[in-house]
Amino acid sequence: MRLDKWLKVSRLIKRRTVANEACDNQRVTANGRPVRASYEVKEGDLLELRFGERTVKVEVLVVADNVGKNDAAAMYREVL
């Protein structure tokens, strides 16, 4: 699954266009490397998202097309 879609489905970013812009501005890295929105997310990937002053690091646990609102947080685990 594409990174921009996964970020939207997992609800880390609310809209796919915002996820696209974050990738274009190199605010998203996968396994330590800046990635484009078309990057294919795999289970076990370590993603780092920078939102202004805040940085979120997550490990991808599940890659699924459709996930309910209550199950979205189970798609990733926050890494400290």
PDB file of C-alpha atoms in Angstrom:
ATOM      1  CA  MET A   1       0.000   0.000   0.000  1.00  0.00           C
ATOM      2  CA  ARG A   2       1.189   3.516  -0.778  1.00  0.00           C
ATOM      3  CA  LEU A   3       2.524   5.541   2.131  1.00  0.00           C
ATOM      4  CA  ASP A   4       0.071   8.420   1.703  1.00  0.00           C
ATOM      5  CA  LYS A   5      -2.898   6.036   1.751  1.00  0.00           C
ATOM      6  CA  TRP A   6      -1.548   4.128   4.778  1.00  0.00           C
ATOM      7  CA  LEU A   7      -1.099   7.375   6.724  1.00  0.00           C
ATOM      8  CA  LYS A   8      -4.730   8.264   6.011  1.00  0.00           C
ATOM      9  CA  VAL A   9      -6.141   4.791   6.787  1.00  0.00           C
ATOM     10  CA  SER A  10      -4.162   4.614  10.043  1.00  0.00           C
ATOM     11  CA  ARG A  11      -5.465   8.103  10.882  1.00  0.00           C
ATOM     12  CA  LEU A  12      -2.013   9.477  11.655  1.00  0.00           C
ATOM     13  CA  ILE A  13      -2.831  12.154   9.058  1.00  0.00           C
ATOM     14  CA  LYS A  14      -6.455  13.061   8.351  1.00  0.00           C
ATOM     15  CA  ARG A  15      -6.341  13.634   4.588  1.00  0.00           C
ATOM     16  CA  ARG A  16      -4.379  11.943   1.841  1.00  0.00           C
ATOM     17  CA  THR A  17      -3.479  15.271   0.225  1.00  0.00           C
ATOM     18  CA  VAL A  18      -1.920  16.432   3.504  1.00  0.00           C
ATOM     19  CA  ALA A  19       0.036  13.160   3.658  1.00  0.00           C
ATOM     20  CA  ASN A  20       1.203  13.800   0.085  1.00  0.00           C
ATOM     21  CA  GLU A  21       2.406  17.293   0.992  1.00  0.00           C
ATOM     22  CA  ALA A  22       4.238  15.997   4.069  1.00  0.00           C
ATOM     23  CA  CYS A  23       6.114  13.489   1.896  1.00  0.00           C
ATOM     24  CA  ASP A  24       6.897  16.121  -0.748  1.00  0.00           C
ATOM     25  CA  ASN A  25       8.360  18.393   1.947  1.00  0.00           C
ATOM     26  CA  GLN A  26      10.504  15.521   3.311  1.00  0.00           C
ATOM     27  CA  ARG A  27       8.752  15.495   6.674  1.00  0.00           C
ATOM     28  CA  VAL A  28       8.264  11.713   6.492  1.00  0.00           C
ATOM     29  CA  THR A  29      11.060   9.145   6.623  1.00  0.00           C
ATOM     30  CA  ALA A  30      10.922   5.376   6.401  1.00  0.00           C
ATOM     31  CA  ASN A  31      13.743   3.394   7.981  1.00  0.00           C
ATOM     32  CA  GLY A  32      15.811   6.584   8.247  1.00  0.00           C
ATOM     33  CA  ARG A  33      15.421   7.714   4.615  1.00  0.00           C
ATOM     34  CA  PRO A  34      13.162  10.442   3.198  1.00  0.00           C
ATOM     35  CA  VAL A  35      10.444   8.821   1.101  1.00  0.00           C
ATOM     36  CA  ARG A  36       7.876   9.835  -1.482  1.00  0.00           C
ATOM     37  CA  ALA A  37       4.134   9.347  -1.146  1.00  0.00           C
ATOM     38  CA  SER A  38       4.356   6.395  -3.551  1.00  0.00           C
ATOM     39  CA  TYR A  39       6.609   4.404  -1.183  1.00  0.00           C
ATOM     40  CA  GLU A  40       5.193   0.904  -0.597  1.00  0.00           C
ATOM     41  CA  VAL A  41       4.678   0.459   3.145  1.00  0.00           C
ATOM     42  CA  LYS A  42       5.573  -2.956   4.588  1.00  0.00           C
ATOM     43  CA  GLU A  43       4.991  -4.450   8.007  1.00  0.00           C
ATOM     44  CA  GLY A  44       7.978  -3.726  10.221  1.00  0.00           C
ATOM     45  CA  ASP A  45       8.831  -0.370   8.603  1.00  0.00           C
ATOM     46  CA  LEU A  46       9.857   2.392  11.007  1.00  0.00           C
ATOM     47  CA  LEU A  47       8.238   5.696  10.046  1.00  0.00           C
ATOM     48  CA  GLU A  48       9.119   9.108  11.421  1.00  0.00           C
ATOM     49  CA  LEU A  49       6.709  12.013  10.902  1.00  0.00           C
ATOM     50  CA  ARG A  50       7.621  15.599  11.732  1.00  0.00           C
ATOM     51  CA  PHE A  51       4.735  17.947  12.566  1.00  0.00           C
ATOM     52  CA  GLY A  52       6.342  21.321  13.302  1.00  0.00           C
ATOM     53  CA  GLU A  53       7.975  20.929  16.725  1.00  0.00           C
ATOM     54  CA  ARG A  54       6.579  17.442  17.291  1.00  0.00           C
ATOM     55  CA  THR A  55       8.089  14.226  15.932  1.00  0.00           C
ATOM     56  CA  VAL A  56       6.197  10.933  15.911  1.00  0.00           C
ATOM     57  CA  LYS A  57       7.998   7.614  15.410  1.00  0.00           C
ATOM     58  CA  VAL A  58       5.907   4.529  14.679  1.00  0.00           C
ATOM     59  CA  GLU A  59       6.456   0.924  13.660  1.00  0.00           C
ATOM     60  CA  VAL A  60       4.050  -0.435  11.046  1.00  0.00           C
ATOM     61  CA  LEU A  61       2.245  -3.504  12.399  1.00  0.00           C
ATOM     62  CA  VAL A  62      -0.560  -3.967   9.858  1.00  0.00           C
ATOM     63  CA  VAL A  63      -1.078  -2.933   6.250  1.00  0.00           C
ATOM     64  CA  ALA A  64      -4.820  -3.067   5.467  1.00  0.00           C
ATOM     65  CA  ASP A  65      -7.012  -1.223   2.949  1.00  0.00           C
ATOM     66  CA  ASN A  66     -10.035  -0.575   5.140  1.00  0.00           C
ATOM     67  CA  VAL A  67      -9.940  -0.284   8.903  1.00  0.00           C
ATOM     68  CA  GLY A  68     -12.597   0.977  11.282  1.00  0.00           C
ATOM     69  CA  LYS A  69     -12.051   4.080  13.346  1.00  0.00           C
ATOM     70  CA  ASN A  70     -11.647   2.083  16.568  1.00  0.00           C
ATOM     71  CA  ASP A  71      -9.115  -0.323  15.014  1.00  0.00           C
ATOM     72  CA  ALA A  72      -6.909   2.288  13.294  1.00  0.00           C
ATOM     73  CA  ALA A  73      -4.536   2.641  16.259  1.00  0.00           C
ATOM     74  CA  ALA A  74      -3.795  -1.102  16.064  1.00  0.00           C
ATOM     75  CA  MET A  75      -2.096  -0.575  12.684  1.00  0.00           C
ATOM     76  CA  TYR A  76       1.010   0.889  14.305  1.00  0.00           C
ATOM     77  CA  ARG A  77       2.973   1.032  17.525  1.00  0.00           C
ATOM     78  CA  GLU A  78       4.530   4.259  18.740  1.00  0.00           C
ATOM     79  CA  VAL A  79       8.290   3.990  19.261  1.00  0.00           C
ATOM     80  CA  LEU A  80      10.002   6.211  21.815  1.00  0.00           C
TER      81      LEU A  80
END
